[in-house]
PDB file of C-alpha atoms and ligand atoms in Angstrom:
ATOM      1  CA  UNK A   1      -8.063 236.621  39.524  1.00  0.00           C
ATOM      2  CA  UNK A   2      -6.677 233.705  37.451  1.00  0.00           C
ATOM      3  CA  UNK A   3      -8.973 233.573  34.572  1.00  0.00           C
ATOM      4  CA  UNK A   4     -10.562 230.382  36.069  1.00  0.00           C
ATOM      5  CA  UNK A   5     -13.147 232.830  37.960  1.00  0.00           C
ATOM      6  CA  UNK A   6     -11.850 230.634  41.026  1.00  0.00           C
ATOM      7  CA  UNK A   7     -10.996 231.489  44.352  1.00  0.00           C
ATOM      8  CA  UNK A   8      -7.427 228.962  45.298  1.00  0.00           C
ATOM      9  CA  UNK A   9      -8.257 225.825  42.848  1.00  0.00           C
ATOM     10  CA  UNK A  10      -6.104 226.667  40.028  1.00  0.00           C
ATOM     11  CA  UNK A  11      -4.174 229.505  41.214  1.00  0.00           C
ATOM     12  CA  UNK A  12      -1.094 227.352  40.556  1.00  0.00           C
ATOM     13  CA  UNK A  13      -1.040 225.411  37.597  1.00  0.00           C
ATOM     14  CA  UNK A  14       1.982 222.609  36.801  1.00  0.00           C
ATOM     15  CA  UNK A  15       1.436 221.833  33.391  1.00  0.00           C
ATOM     16  CA  UNK A  16       3.967 218.659  32.171  1.00  0.00           C
ATOM     17  CA  UNK A  17       4.110 217.040  29.027  1.00  0.00           C
ATOM     18  CA  UNK A  18       5.082 213.990  31.166  1.00  0.00           C
ATOM     19  CA  UNK A  19       5.554 212.418  34.061  1.00  0.00           C
ATOM     20  CA  UNK A  20       4.912 209.234  35.982  1.00  0.00           C
ATOM     21  CA  UNK A  21       1.645 209.979  37.829  1.00  0.00           C
ATOM     22  CA  UNK A  22       0.213 213.329  38.910  1.00  0.00           C
ATOM     23  CA  UNK A  23       0.118 211.923  42.182  1.00  0.00           C
ATOM     24  CA  UNK A  24       3.575 211.498  42.779  1.00  0.00           C
ATOM     25  CA  UNK A  25       4.421 215.513  41.569  1.00  0.00           C
ATOM     26  CA  UNK A  26       1.538 216.346  43.694  1.00  0.00           C
ATOM     27  CA  UNK A  27       2.619 214.698  46.368  1.00  0.00           C
ATOM     28  CA  UNK A  28       5.975 216.104  46.410  1.00  0.00           C
ATOM     29  CA  UNK A  29       5.053 219.695  45.658  1.00  0.00           C
ATOM     30  CA  UNK A  30       2.223 219.064  48.676  1.00  0.00           C
ATOM     31  CA  UNK A  31       5.676 217.953  50.897  1.00  0.00           C
ATOM     32  CA  UNK A  32       7.390 221.075  49.779  1.00  0.00           C
ATOM     33  CA  UNK A  33       4.617 223.301  51.123  1.00  0.00           C
ATOM     34  CA  UNK A  34       2.484 224.005  47.749  1.00  0.00           C
ATOM     35  CA  UNK A  35      -0.667 226.021  48.516  1.00  0.00           C
ATOM     36  CA  UNK A  36      -4.107 224.931  48.871  1.00  0.00           C
ATOM     37  CA  UNK A  37      -5.507 224.375  45.167  1.00  0.00           C
ATOM     38  CA  UNK A  38      -2.042 223.563  43.591  1.00  0.00           C
ATOM     39  CA  UNK A  39      -2.850 221.742  40.485  1.00  0.00           C
ATOM     40  CA  UNK A  40      -0.928 219.123  38.662  1.00  0.00           C
ATOM     41  CA  UNK A  41      -1.520 218.453  35.223  1.00  0.00           C
ATOM     42  CA  UNK A  42      -0.010 216.059  32.990  1.00  0.00           C
ATOM     43  CA  UNK A  43      -0.412 214.921  28.807  1.00  0.00           C
ATOM     44  CA  UNK A  44       1.273 211.908  29.182  1.00  0.00           C
ATOM     45  CA  UNK A  45       1.695 209.683  32.865  1.00  0.00           C
ATOM     46  CA  UNK A  46       4.102 206.758  32.342  1.00  0.00           C
ATOM     47  CA  UNK A  47       2.866 205.479  35.599  1.00  0.00           C
ATOM     48  CA  UNK A  48      -1.089 206.550  36.299  1.00  0.00           C
ATOM     49  CA  UNK A  49      -2.402 204.601  38.971  1.00  0.00           C
ATOM     50  CA  UNK A  50      -5.405 203.799  40.320  1.00  0.00           C
ATOM     51  CA  UNK A  51      -6.216 202.343  44.066  1.00  0.00           C
ATOM     52  CA  UNK A  52      -4.429 199.702  45.667  1.00  0.00           C
ATOM     53  CA  UNK A  53      -1.344 200.377  42.916  1.00  0.00           C
ATOM     54  CA  UNK A  54      -3.666 199.684  40.126  1.00  0.00           C
ATOM     55  CA  UNK A  55      -2.700 201.055  36.819  1.00  0.00           C
ATOM     56  CA  UNK A  56      -4.290 204.032  35.318  1.00  0.00           C
ATOM     57  CA  UNK A  57      -4.031 203.958  30.952  1.00  0.00           C
ATOM     58  CA  UNK A  58      -3.093 207.540  30.359  1.00  0.00           C
ATOM     59  CA  UNK A  59      -2.876 208.171  26.699  1.00  0.00           C
ATOM     60  CA  UNK A  60      -1.237 210.641  25.298  1.00  0.00           C
ATOM     61  CA  UNK A  61      -2.760 214.001  25.025  1.00  0.00           C
ATOM     62  CA  UNK A  62      -6.338 212.511  24.904  1.00  0.00           C
ATOM     63  CA  UNK A  63      -7.440 212.869  28.409  1.00  0.00           C
ATOM     64  CA  UNK A  64      -7.434 215.273  31.752  1.00  0.00           C
ATOM     65  CA  UNK A  65      -4.554 213.625  33.967  1.00  0.00           C
ATOM     66  CA  UNK A  66      -4.439 215.656  36.665  1.00  0.00           C
ATOM     67  CA  UNK A  67      -3.969 216.151  40.453  1.00  0.00           C
ATOM     68  CA  UNK A  68      -5.506 218.711  43.204  1.00  0.00           C
ATOM     69  CA  UNK A  69      -3.932 219.693  46.075  1.00  0.00           C
ATOM     70  CA  UNK A  70      -6.038 220.726  48.994  1.00  0.00           C
ATOM     71  CA  UNK A  71      -5.650 221.801  52.538  1.00  0.00           C
ATOM     72  CA  UNK A  72      -8.877 221.522  54.010  1.00  0.00           C
ATOM     73  CA  UNK A  73      -9.270 222.284  57.793  1.00  0.00           C
ATOM     74  CA  UNK A  74     -11.197 218.550  58.469  1.00  0.00           C
ATOM     75  CA  UNK A  75     -10.586 215.476  60.497  1.00  0.00           C
ATOM     76  CA  UNK A  76      -8.565 212.909  58.584  1.00  0.00           C
ATOM     77  CA  UNK A  77     -11.749 210.109  59.034  1.00  0.00           C
ATOM     78  CA  UNK A  78     -13.488 212.494  56.348  1.00  0.00           C
ATOM     79  CA  UNK A  79     -11.194 211.876  53.306  1.00  0.00           C
ATOM     80  CA  UNK A  80     -12.716 209.315  51.164  1.00  0.00           C
ATOM     81  CA  UNK A  81     -15.426 211.807  50.693  1.00  0.00           C
ATOM     82  CA  UNK A  82     -13.953 213.956  49.245  1.00  0.00           C
ATOM     83  CA  UNK A  83     -13.894 211.230  46.314  1.00  0.00           C
ATOM     84  CA  UNK A  84     -17.539 211.132  46.329  1.00  0.00           C
ATOM     85  CA  UNK A  85     -17.639 215.153  46.333  1.00  0.00           C
ATOM     86  CA  UNK A  86     -15.221 215.038  43.702  1.00  0.00           C
ATOM     87  CA  UNK A  87     -17.461 212.619  41.394  1.00  0.00           C
ATOM     88  CA  UNK A  88     -20.446 215.099  42.064  1.00  0.00           C
ATOM     89  CA  UNK A  89     -18.070 217.395  40.634  1.00  0.00           C
ATOM     90  CA  UNK A  90     -16.714 215.852  37.932  1.00  0.00           C
ATOM     91  CA  UNK A  91     -20.212 214.597  36.642  1.00  0.00           C
ATOM     92  CA  UNK A  92     -21.663 218.045  36.897  1.00  0.00           C
ATOM     93  CA  UNK A  93     -18.535 219.666  34.716  1.00  0.00           C
ATOM     94  CA  UNK A  94     -19.161 216.831  31.964  1.00  0.00           C
ATOM     95  CA  UNK A  95     -22.920 217.733  31.601  1.00  0.00           C
ATOM     96  CA  UNK A  96     -22.197 221.430  31.764  1.00  0.00           C
ATOM     97  CA  UNK A  97     -19.787 221.327  28.770  1.00  0.00           C
ATOM     98  CA  UNK A  98     -20.778 217.845  26.618  1.00  0.00           C
ATOM     99  CA  UNK A  99     -24.311 217.631  27.474  1.00  0.00           C
ATOM    100  CA  UNK A 100     -23.677 213.808  28.212  1.00  0.00           C
ATOM    101  CA  UNK A 101     -25.754 212.266  31.313  1.00  0.00           C
ATOM    102  CA  UNK A 102     -22.893 209.575  33.292  1.00  0.00           C
ATOM    103  CA  UNK A 103     -23.738 207.860  36.302  1.00  0.00           C
ATOM    104  CA  UNK A 104     -20.856 207.460  39.412  1.00  0.00           C
ATOM    105  CA  UNK A 105     -20.409 204.258  40.583  1.00  0.00           C
ATOM    106  CA  UNK A 106     -19.496 204.426  44.421  1.00  0.00           C
ATOM    107  CA  UNK A 107     -16.851 205.305  45.514  1.00  0.00           C
ATOM    108  CA  UNK A 108     -14.784 206.424  42.566  1.00  0.00           C
ATOM    109  CA  UNK A 109     -16.344 205.333  39.333  1.00  0.00           C
ATOM    110  CA  UNK A 110     -17.548 207.752  36.612  1.00  0.00           C
ATOM    111  CA  UNK A 111     -19.613 205.415  34.165  1.00  0.00           C
ATOM    112  CA  UNK A 112     -21.669 205.474  30.599  1.00  0.00           C
ATOM    113  CA  UNK A 113     -23.515 202.260  30.903  1.00  0.00           C
ATOM    114  CA  UNK A 114     -21.502 199.510  32.245  1.00  0.00           C
ATOM    115  CA  UNK A 115     -17.957 201.365  30.677  1.00  0.00           C
ATOM    116  CA  UNK A 116     -15.909 203.192  32.831  1.00  0.00           C
ATOM    117  CA  UNK A 117     -14.913 207.097  31.331  1.00  0.00           C
ATOM    118  CA  UNK A 118     -13.470 208.316  34.862  1.00  0.00           C
ATOM    119  CA  UNK A 119     -11.696 207.211  37.817  1.00  0.00           C
ATOM    120  CA  UNK A 120     -10.974 209.250  40.833  1.00  0.00           C
ATOM    121  CA  UNK A 121      -8.655 208.499  43.581  1.00  0.00           C
ATOM    122  CA  UNK A 122      -7.851 210.510  46.629  1.00  0.00           C
ATOM    123  CA  UNK A 123      -5.001 210.117  48.964  1.00  0.00           C
ATOM    124  CA  UNK A 124      -3.645 211.757  52.385  1.00  0.00           C
ATOM    125  CA  UNK A 125      -0.531 213.205  53.639  1.00  0.00           C
ATOM    126  CA  UNK A 126      -1.458 213.441  57.682  1.00  0.00           C
ATOM    127  CA  UNK A 127       0.523 213.783  60.862  1.00  0.00           C
ATOM    128  CA  UNK A 128      -0.455 214.138  64.764  1.00  0.00           C
ATOM    129  CA  UNK A 129      -1.772 217.497  63.766  1.00  0.00           C
ATOM    130  CA  UNK A 130      -4.514 215.746  60.680  1.00  0.00           C
ATOM    131  CA  UNK A 131      -4.649 216.147  57.553  1.00  0.00           C
ATOM    132  CA  UNK A 132      -1.371 218.119  55.897  1.00  0.00           C
ATOM    133  CA  UNK A 133      -3.001 217.593  52.335  1.00  0.00           C
ATOM    134  CA  UNK A 134      -5.445 215.943  50.833  1.00  0.00           C
ATOM    135  CA  UNK A 135      -4.665 214.853  46.546  1.00  0.00           C
ATOM    136  CA  UNK A 136      -7.205 214.501  44.357  1.00  0.00           C
ATOM    137  CA  UNK A 137      -6.307 212.314  41.623  1.00  0.00           C
ATOM    138  CA  UNK A 138      -8.870 212.689  38.216  1.00  0.00           C
ATOM    139  CA  UNK A 139      -8.324 210.668  35.292  1.00  0.00           C
ATOM    140  CA  UNK A 140     -10.905 211.458  32.761  1.00  0.00           C
ATOM    141  CA  UNK A 141     -11.007 209.652  29.592  1.00  0.00           C
ATOM    142  CA  UNK A 142     -11.626 212.443  26.508  1.00  0.00           C
ATOM    143  CA  UNK A 143     -11.117 212.126  23.339  1.00  0.00           C
ATOM    144  CA  UNK A 144      -9.759 208.413  23.222  1.00  0.00           C
ATOM    145  CA  UNK A 145     -11.113 206.119  20.340  1.00  0.00           C
ATOM    146  CA  UNK A 146     -11.257 202.453  21.174  1.00  0.00           C
ATOM    147  CA  UNK A 147      -7.683 201.603  19.718  1.00  0.00           C
ATOM    148  CA  UNK A 148      -5.838 204.488  22.117  1.00  0.00           C
ATOM    149  CA  UNK A 149      -6.712 202.422  24.850  1.00  0.00           C
ATOM    150  CA  UNK A 150      -4.565 199.709  26.327  1.00  0.00           C
ATOM    151  CA  UNK A 151      -5.943 195.845  25.494  1.00  0.00           C
ATOM    152  CA  UNK A 152      -6.354 195.620  29.176  1.00  0.00           C
ATOM    153  CA  UNK A 153      -9.277 197.968  29.245  1.00  0.00           C
ATOM    154  CA  UNK A 154     -10.566 198.247  26.387  1.00  0.00           C
ATOM    155  CA  UNK A 155     -13.986 196.320  27.027  1.00  0.00           C
ATOM    156  CA  UNK A 156     -15.062 198.053  30.598  1.00  0.00           C
ATOM    157  CA  UNK A 157     -13.507 201.496  29.170  1.00  0.00           C
ATOM    158  CA  UNK A 158     -15.133 204.402  27.557  1.00  0.00           C
ATOM    159  CA  UNK A 159     -14.499 208.065  26.485  1.00  0.00           C
ATOM    160  CA  UNK A 160     -16.325 211.384  26.053  1.00  0.00           C
ATOM    161  CA  UNK A 161     -15.548 211.538  22.152  1.00  0.00           C
ATOM    162  CA  UNK A 162     -16.853 207.620  22.039  1.00  0.00           C
ATOM    163  CA  UNK A 163     -19.740 208.609  24.144  1.00  0.00           C
ATOM    164  CA  UNK A 164     -21.079 211.816  21.705  1.00  0.00           C
ATOM    165  CA  UNK A 165     -19.624 211.284  18.968  1.00  0.00           C
ATOM    166  CA  UNK A 166     -17.235 214.383  18.382  1.00  0.00           C
ATOM    167  CA  UNK A 167     -14.046 216.077  19.830  1.00  0.00           C
ATOM    168  CA  UNK A 168     -14.495 217.614  23.646  1.00  0.00           C
ATOM    169  CA  UNK A 169     -11.963 220.512  24.301  1.00  0.00           C
ATOM    170  CA  UNK A 170      -9.942 219.270  27.011  1.00  0.00           C
ATOM    171  CA  UNK A 171      -8.956 222.807  28.073  1.00  0.00           C
ATOM    172  CA  UNK A 172     -12.733 223.810  28.588  1.00  0.00           C
ATOM    173  CA  UNK A 173     -14.041 220.723  30.615  1.00  0.00           C
ATOM    174  CA  UNK A 174     -10.431 220.893  32.650  1.00  0.00           C
ATOM    175  CA  UNK A 175     -11.100 224.134  33.090  1.00  0.00           C
ATOM    176  CA  UNK A 176     -14.762 223.664  34.346  1.00  0.00           C
ATOM    177  CA  UNK A 177     -14.044 220.807  36.777  1.00  0.00           C
ATOM    178  CA  UNK A 178     -11.651 222.693  38.069  1.00  0.00           C
ATOM    179  CA  UNK A 179     -14.410 225.342  38.841  1.00  0.00           C
ATOM    180  CA  UNK A 180     -17.210 222.738  40.126  1.00  0.00           C
ATOM    181  CA  UNK A 181     -14.688 221.308  42.187  1.00  0.00           C
ATOM    182  CA  UNK A 182     -14.179 224.334  44.126  1.00  0.00           C
ATOM    183  CA  UNK A 183     -17.519 224.961  44.777  1.00  0.00           C
ATOM    184  CA  UNK A 184     -18.579 221.415  45.707  1.00  0.00           C
ATOM    185  CA  UNK A 185     -15.196 221.087  48.026  1.00  0.00           C
ATOM    186  CA  UNK A 186     -15.956 224.443  49.676  1.00  0.00           C
ATOM    187  CA  UNK A 187     -19.825 223.390  50.510  1.00  0.00           C
ATOM    188  CA  UNK A 188     -18.833 220.174  51.572  1.00  0.00           C
ATOM    189  CA  UNK A 189     -16.141 221.423  53.761  1.00  0.00           C
ATOM    190  CA  UNK A 190     -18.623 224.040  55.130  1.00  0.00           C
ATOM    191  CA  UNK A 191     -21.884 222.049  55.187  1.00  0.00           C
ATOM    192  CA  UNK A 192     -20.813 218.148  55.000  1.00  0.00           C
ATOM    193  CA  UNK A 193     -22.054 215.865  53.015  1.00  0.00           C
ATOM    194  CA  UNK A 194     -25.905 216.946  53.272  1.00  0.00           C
ATOM    195  CA  UNK A 195     -26.524 219.392  50.716  1.00  0.00           C
ATOM    196  CA  UNK A 196     -24.765 217.200  48.174  1.00  0.00           C
ATOM    197  CA  UNK A 197     -25.933 214.403  49.133  1.00  0.00           C
ATOM    198  CA  UNK A 198     -29.033 214.389  46.812  1.00  0.00           C
ATOM    199  CA  UNK A 199     -26.988 215.388  43.980  1.00  0.00           C
ATOM    200  CA  UNK A 200     -24.760 212.875  44.639  1.00  0.00           C
ATOM    201  CA  UNK A 201     -27.675 210.321  44.722  1.00  0.00           C
ATOM    202  CA  UNK A 202     -29.755 211.470  41.593  1.00  0.00           C
ATOM    203  CA  UNK A 203     -26.458 210.451  39.724  1.00  0.00           C
ATOM    204  CA  UNK A 204     -26.210 207.528  41.529  1.00  0.00           C
ATOM    205  CA  UNK A 205     -25.887 204.247  39.342  1.00  0.00           C
ATOM    206  CA  UNK A 206     -25.496 201.956  42.474  1.00  0.00           C
ATOM    207  CA  UNK A 207     -27.962 203.231  44.804  1.00  0.00           C
ATOM    208  CA  UNK A 208     -31.436 200.898  44.954  1.00  0.00           C
ATOM    209  CA  UNK A 209     -29.565 198.101  42.716  1.00  0.00           C
ATOM    210  CA  UNK A 210     -28.019 194.157  43.910  1.00  0.00           C
ATOM    211  CA  UNK A 211     -24.674 194.490  43.920  1.00  0.00           C
ATOM    212  CA  UNK A 212     -21.660 192.760  45.107  1.00  0.00           C
ATOM    213  CA  UNK A 213     -19.300 194.266  46.985  1.00  0.00           C
ATOM    214  CA  UNK A 214     -15.662 192.988  47.406  1.00  0.00           C
ATOM    215  CA  UNK A 215     -13.405 193.753  50.232  1.00  0.00           C
ATOM    216  CA  UNK A 216     -10.396 193.259  51.306  1.00  0.00           C
ATOM    217  CA  UNK A 217     -11.941 190.601  53.797  1.00  0.00           C
ATOM    218  CA  UNK A 218     -14.968 189.622  52.635  1.00  0.00           C
ATOM    219  CA  UNK A 219     -17.485 189.411  49.763  1.00  0.00           C
ATOM    220  CA  UNK A 220     -20.654 190.741  50.490  1.00  0.00           C
ATOM    221  CA  UNK A 221     -23.881 190.704  48.048  1.00  0.00           C
ATOM    222  CA  UNK A 222     -27.050 192.509  48.877  1.00  0.00           C
ATOM    223  CA  UNK A 223     -29.168 195.789  47.973  1.00  0.00           C
ATOM    224  CA  UNK A 224     -26.960 199.073  47.826  1.00  0.00           C
ATOM    225  CA  UNK A 225     -30.133 201.257  50.267  1.00  0.00           C
ATOM    226  CA  UNK A 226     -28.335 204.076  50.009  1.00  0.00           C
ATOM    227  CA  UNK A 227     -25.401 206.095  51.534  1.00  0.00           C
ATOM    228  CA  UNK A 228     -24.953 207.984  54.610  1.00  0.00           C
ATOM    229  CA  UNK A 229     -24.473 211.385  55.778  1.00  0.00           C
ATOM    230  CA  UNK A 230     -20.662 210.593  55.971  1.00  0.00           C
ATOM    231  CA  UNK A 231     -20.452 209.026  52.460  1.00  0.00           C
ATOM    232  CA  UNK A 232     -20.849 205.411  53.636  1.00  0.00           C
ATOM    233  CA  UNK A 233     -22.718 203.231  51.639  1.00  0.00           C
ATOM    234  CA  UNK A 234     -25.368 201.029  53.124  1.00  0.00           C
ATOM    235  CA  UNK A 235     -25.743 197.660  51.827  1.00  0.00           C
ATOM    236  CA  UNK A 236     -28.706 195.413  52.935  1.00  0.00           C
ATOM    237  CA  UNK A 237     -27.984 191.305  52.647  1.00  0.00           C
ATOM    238  CA  UNK A 238     -30.957 188.612  52.473  1.00  0.00           C
ATOM    239  CA  UNK A 239     -30.808 187.571  56.247  1.00  0.00           C
ATOM    240  CA  UNK A 240     -32.031 191.379  56.437  1.00  0.00           C
ATOM    241  CA  UNK A 241     -29.108 192.980  58.092  1.00  0.00           C
ATOM    242  CA  UNK A 242     -27.615 196.525  56.862  1.00  0.00           C
ATOM    243  CA  UNK A 243     -24.088 196.511  56.854  1.00  0.00           C
ATOM    244  CA  UNK A 244     -21.769 199.833  55.914  1.00  0.00           C
ATOM    245  CA  UNK A 245     -19.280 199.717  53.674  1.00  0.00           C
ATOM    246  CA  UNK A 246     -16.459 202.145  53.757  1.00  0.00           C
ATOM    247  CA  UNK A 247     -14.171 200.863  51.108  1.00  0.00           C
ATOM    248  CA  UNK A 248     -14.943 198.094  48.723  1.00  0.00           C
ATOM    249  CA  UNK A 249     -15.294 197.270  44.721  1.00  0.00           C
ATOM    250  CA  UNK A 250     -18.523 197.051  43.658  1.00  0.00           C
ATOM    251  CA  UNK A 251     -20.310 195.250  41.016  1.00  0.00           C
ATOM    252  CA  UNK A 252     -23.774 196.251  39.662  1.00  0.00           C
ATOM    253  CA  UNK A 253     -25.262 192.453  39.085  1.00  0.00           C
TER     254      UNK A 253
HETATM  255  C1  LIG B 301      -9.625 204.427  39.864  1.00  0.00           C
HETATM  256  O1  LIG B 301      -8.779 203.321  40.447  1.00  0.00           O
HETATM  257  O2  LIG B 301     -10.140 204.464  39.148  1.00  0.00           O
HETATM  258  C2  LIG B 301      -8.500 206.018  40.162  1.00  0.00           C
HETATM  259  C3  LIG B 301      -7.622 206.387  39.045  1.00  0.00           C
HETATM  260  C4  LIG B 301      -7.267 207.839  39.032  1.00  0.00           C
HETATM  261  C5  LIG B 301      -6.329 208.084  38.049  1.00  0.00           C
HETATM  262  C6  LIG B 301      -5.906 209.968  37.841  1.00  0.00           C
HETATM  263  S1  LIG B 301      -5.237 210.040  36.901  1.00  0.00           S
HETATM  264  C7  LIG B 301      -4.156 211.534  37.594  1.00  0.00           C
HETATM  265  C8  LIG B 301      -4.106 210.972  38.648  1.00  0.00           C
HETATM  266  N1  LIG B 301      -2.759 210.291  38.491  1.00  0.00           N
HETATM  267  C9  LIG B 301      -2.601 209.300  38.948  1.00  0.00           C
HETATM  268  O3  LIG B 301      -1.735 208.267  39.010  1.00  0.00           O
HETATM  269  N2  LIG B 301      -3.605 208.651  39.205  1.00  0.00           N
HETATM  270  C10 LIG B 301      -4.853 209.481  38.717  1.00  0.00           C
HETATM  271  P1  LIG B 301      -9.592 201.633  40.577  1.00  0.00           P
HETATM  272  O4  LIG B 301     -10.936 202.517  41.008  1.00  0.00           O
HETATM  273  O5  LIG B 301      -8.524 200.952  41.136  1.00  0.00           O
HETATM  274  O6  LIG B 301      -9.558 201.684  39.024  1.00  0.00           O
HETATM  275  C11 LIG B 301      -8.199 200.731  38.196  1.00  0.00           C
HETATM  276  C12 LIG B 301      -8.983 200.010  37.716  1.00  0.00           C
HETATM  277  O7  LIG B 301      -9.608 200.485  36.677  1.00  0.00           O
HETATM  278  C13 LIG B 301      -7.819 199.320  36.688  1.00  0.00           C
HETATM  279  O8  LIG B 301      -7.755 198.212  37.297  1.00  0.00           O
HETATM  280  C14 LIG B 301      -8.552 199.463  35.164  1.00  0.00           C
HETATM  281  O9  LIG B 301      -9.295 197.518  35.445  1.00  0.00           O
HETATM  282  C15 LIG B 301      -8.909 200.523  34.964  1.00  0.00           C
HETATM  283  N3  LIG B 301      -8.785 201.541  33.964  1.00  0.00           N
HETATM  284  C16 LIG B 301      -7.646 201.219  34.066  1.00  0.00           C
HETATM  285  N4  LIG B 301      -7.255 202.683  33.436  1.00  0.00           N
HETATM  286  C17 LIG B 301      -8.652 202.925  32.375  1.00  0.00           C
HETATM  287  C18 LIG B 301      -9.035 203.856  32.015  1.00  0.00           C
HETATM  288  N5  LIG B 301      -8.341 204.723  31.612  1.00  0.00           N
HETATM  289  N6  LIG B 301     -10.246 203.878  31.742  1.00  0.00           N
HETATM  290  C19 LIG B 301     -10.621 203.186  32.060  1.00  0.00           C
HETATM  291  N7  LIG B 301     -11.041 202.043  33.032  1.00  0.00           N
HETATM  292  C20 LIG B 301      -9.037 201.967  33.335  1.00  0.00           C
END
């Protein structure tokens, strides 16, 4: 028993006052053989990162900046789905602890209206034998007020405190996120995405909407019709064609 009532996630927690990025620390621990479910959490990240090496603004003591090492027995092509599963876990935890109702923007943003409160970053360590480790990075803006944010994100970011008008207990929320993450990743590993699809769609800010999907080589506009059992976004363009989107930045139109 680890106090969280989880089986593995959070059995080992490294709590740092400061680091460059909890992703970097977690990658290193994973390479050194850290157990499935190991968690790294920091009060301050000096080089918090998003996808494609974008910056993640990580104010001191105001958010939950953490990375979770998982060692699931699934093929590497399933790694991106863990982002969707983690998003469901974080939304459920936020609902549970604060009563707020955030929405998920495919694949990795948790929003209130158009503003982002959480980002998720799933990274992979793999070799010829398959996945060695997944490093799931979760950044939740919890108690920032507007001027705690970097000027570059003040127009696009929000925090749970700004949304609720109260101070939110970060420890309680982090614990609930870890419990939900274990519940939903277990479900995914055992049964695949189908039992989670409905839950995901119920919290989706994307499905049924007109969106612009920016990918590395092209941009497509159309209606986001749904996601497949594999978590692939189905986008229907004006010419009636259905496109499977594996990775993109989505703009709601
Ligand atoms: C993400 O990337 O949203 C993934 C963020 C993951 C952060 C966690 S914190 C713990 C762990 N350790 C790390 O170093 N990272 C993970 P992406 O979809 O690429 O979004 C990045 C964009 O979000 C930036 O380019 C900004 O526009 C915006 N942004 C940066 N910081 C933000 C913040 N605190 N709140 C809201 N938006 C932010």
